Coordinates of C-alpha atoms in Angstrom, one line a residue:
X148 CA 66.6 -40.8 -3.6
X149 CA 68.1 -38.8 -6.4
X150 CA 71.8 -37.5 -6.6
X151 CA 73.3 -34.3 -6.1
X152 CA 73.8 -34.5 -9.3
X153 CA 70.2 -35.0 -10.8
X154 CA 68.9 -32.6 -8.1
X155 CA 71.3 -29.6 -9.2
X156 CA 70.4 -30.8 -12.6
X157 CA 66.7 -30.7 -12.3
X158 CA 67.1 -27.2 -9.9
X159 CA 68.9 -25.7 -12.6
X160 CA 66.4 -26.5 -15.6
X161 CA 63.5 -25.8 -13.3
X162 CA 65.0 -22.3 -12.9
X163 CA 65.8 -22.0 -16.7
X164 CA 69.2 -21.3 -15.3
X165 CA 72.7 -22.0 -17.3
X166 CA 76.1 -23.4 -15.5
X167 CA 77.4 -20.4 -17.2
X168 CA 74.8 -18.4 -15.1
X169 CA 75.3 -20.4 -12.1
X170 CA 79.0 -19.7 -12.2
X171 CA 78.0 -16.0 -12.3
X172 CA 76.2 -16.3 -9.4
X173 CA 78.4 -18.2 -7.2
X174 CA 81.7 -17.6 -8.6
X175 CA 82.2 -20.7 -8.6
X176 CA 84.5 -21.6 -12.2
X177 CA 82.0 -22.9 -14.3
X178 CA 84.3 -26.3 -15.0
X179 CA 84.1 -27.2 -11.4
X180 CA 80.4 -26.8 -11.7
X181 CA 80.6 -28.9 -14.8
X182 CA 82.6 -31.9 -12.5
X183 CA 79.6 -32.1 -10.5
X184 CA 76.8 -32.3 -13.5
X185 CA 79.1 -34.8 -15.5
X186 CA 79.3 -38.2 -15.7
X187 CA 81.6 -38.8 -12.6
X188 CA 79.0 -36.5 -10.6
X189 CA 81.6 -35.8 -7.8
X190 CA 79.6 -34.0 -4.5
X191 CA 81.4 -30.7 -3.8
X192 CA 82.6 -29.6 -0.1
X193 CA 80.2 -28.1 2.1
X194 CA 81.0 -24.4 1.4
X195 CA 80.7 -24.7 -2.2
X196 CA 77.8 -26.7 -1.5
X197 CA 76.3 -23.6 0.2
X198 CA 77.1 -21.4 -2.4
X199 CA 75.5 -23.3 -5.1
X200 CA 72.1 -24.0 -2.8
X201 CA 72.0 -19.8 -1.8
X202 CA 71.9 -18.5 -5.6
X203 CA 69.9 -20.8 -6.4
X204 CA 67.2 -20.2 -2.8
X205 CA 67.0 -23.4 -2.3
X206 CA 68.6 -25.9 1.0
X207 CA 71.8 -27.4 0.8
X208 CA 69.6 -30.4 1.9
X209 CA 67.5 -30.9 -1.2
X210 CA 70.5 -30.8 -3.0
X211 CA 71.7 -33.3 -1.5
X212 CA 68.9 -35.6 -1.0
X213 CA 66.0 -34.3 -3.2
X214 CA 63.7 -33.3 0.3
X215 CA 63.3 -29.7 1.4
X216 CA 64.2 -29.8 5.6
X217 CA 61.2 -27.7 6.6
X218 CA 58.8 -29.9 4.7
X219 CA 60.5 -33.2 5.4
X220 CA 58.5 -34.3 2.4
X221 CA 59.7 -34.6 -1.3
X222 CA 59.6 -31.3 -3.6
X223 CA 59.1 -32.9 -7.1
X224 CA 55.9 -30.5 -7.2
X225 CA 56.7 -28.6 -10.6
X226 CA 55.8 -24.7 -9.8
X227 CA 56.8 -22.1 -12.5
X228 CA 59.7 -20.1 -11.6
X229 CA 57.0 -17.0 -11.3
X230 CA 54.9 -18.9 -9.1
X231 CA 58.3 -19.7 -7.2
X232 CA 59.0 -16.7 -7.0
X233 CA 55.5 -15.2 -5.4
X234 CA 56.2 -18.0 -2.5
X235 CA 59.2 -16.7 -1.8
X236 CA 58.5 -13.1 -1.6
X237 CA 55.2 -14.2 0.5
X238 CA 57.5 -16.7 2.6
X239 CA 58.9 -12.9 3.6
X240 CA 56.0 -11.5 4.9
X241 CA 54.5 -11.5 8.9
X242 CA 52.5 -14.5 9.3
X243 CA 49.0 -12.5 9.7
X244 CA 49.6 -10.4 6.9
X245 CA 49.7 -13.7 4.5
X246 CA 46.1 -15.3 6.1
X247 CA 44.9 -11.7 4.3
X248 CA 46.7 -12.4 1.0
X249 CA 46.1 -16.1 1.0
X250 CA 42.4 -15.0 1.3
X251 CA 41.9 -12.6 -1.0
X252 CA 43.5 -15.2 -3.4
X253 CA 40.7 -18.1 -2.8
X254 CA 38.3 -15.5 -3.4
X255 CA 40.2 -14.7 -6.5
X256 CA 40.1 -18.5 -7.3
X257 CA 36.5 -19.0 -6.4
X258 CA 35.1 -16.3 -8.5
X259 CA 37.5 -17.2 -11.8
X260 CA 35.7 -20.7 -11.3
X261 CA 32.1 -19.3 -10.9

């Protein structure tokens, strides 16, 4: 299981985000951001916690322990932050509304493969 540390770490680079933009987003001084990416790696309280995992969309729970709580399974899967993106807008949408989208996209798939 990684640490809070690595997992802010790796969420941060998978992002292409800064601490200097993280701080923007969160308020959060960027030195206190730096605490918990340094060497001593302290875990911050749950609210800042909270902050940090909402500007950055992802659980407070795969910060912590490196699994996503819906999945229950690891999310080392490396998407590109536009393909991350897509999923969440699409995450957004009524369920029978993406069975369309997701259609139209294996079609898509199919006939680029053809």
């Amino acid at each position: 299981m990684n640490s809070f540390r690595e997992n802010l770490r790796s969420e941060l680079d998978f992002q292409g985000l800064t601490v200097k933009e993280l701080s923007a987003k969160t308020g959060i001084i960027k030195g206190t951001l730096d605490n918990y990416l340094g060497v001593r790696a302290s875990i911050p309280p749950a609210d800042i916690a909270v902050k940090i995992a909402q500007a950055l969309n992802v659980s407070v729970e795969y910060l912590v322990t490196g699994k996503d709580e819906k999945s229950k399974s690891p999310t080392f899967i490396q998407i590109n932050p536009e393909t991350k993106s897509i999923l969440t807008d699409l995450d957004s949408i009524p369920q029978n509304i993406q069975k369309t989208i997701k259609n139209l996209i294996h079609q898509t798939a199919e006939s680029l493969q053809n």
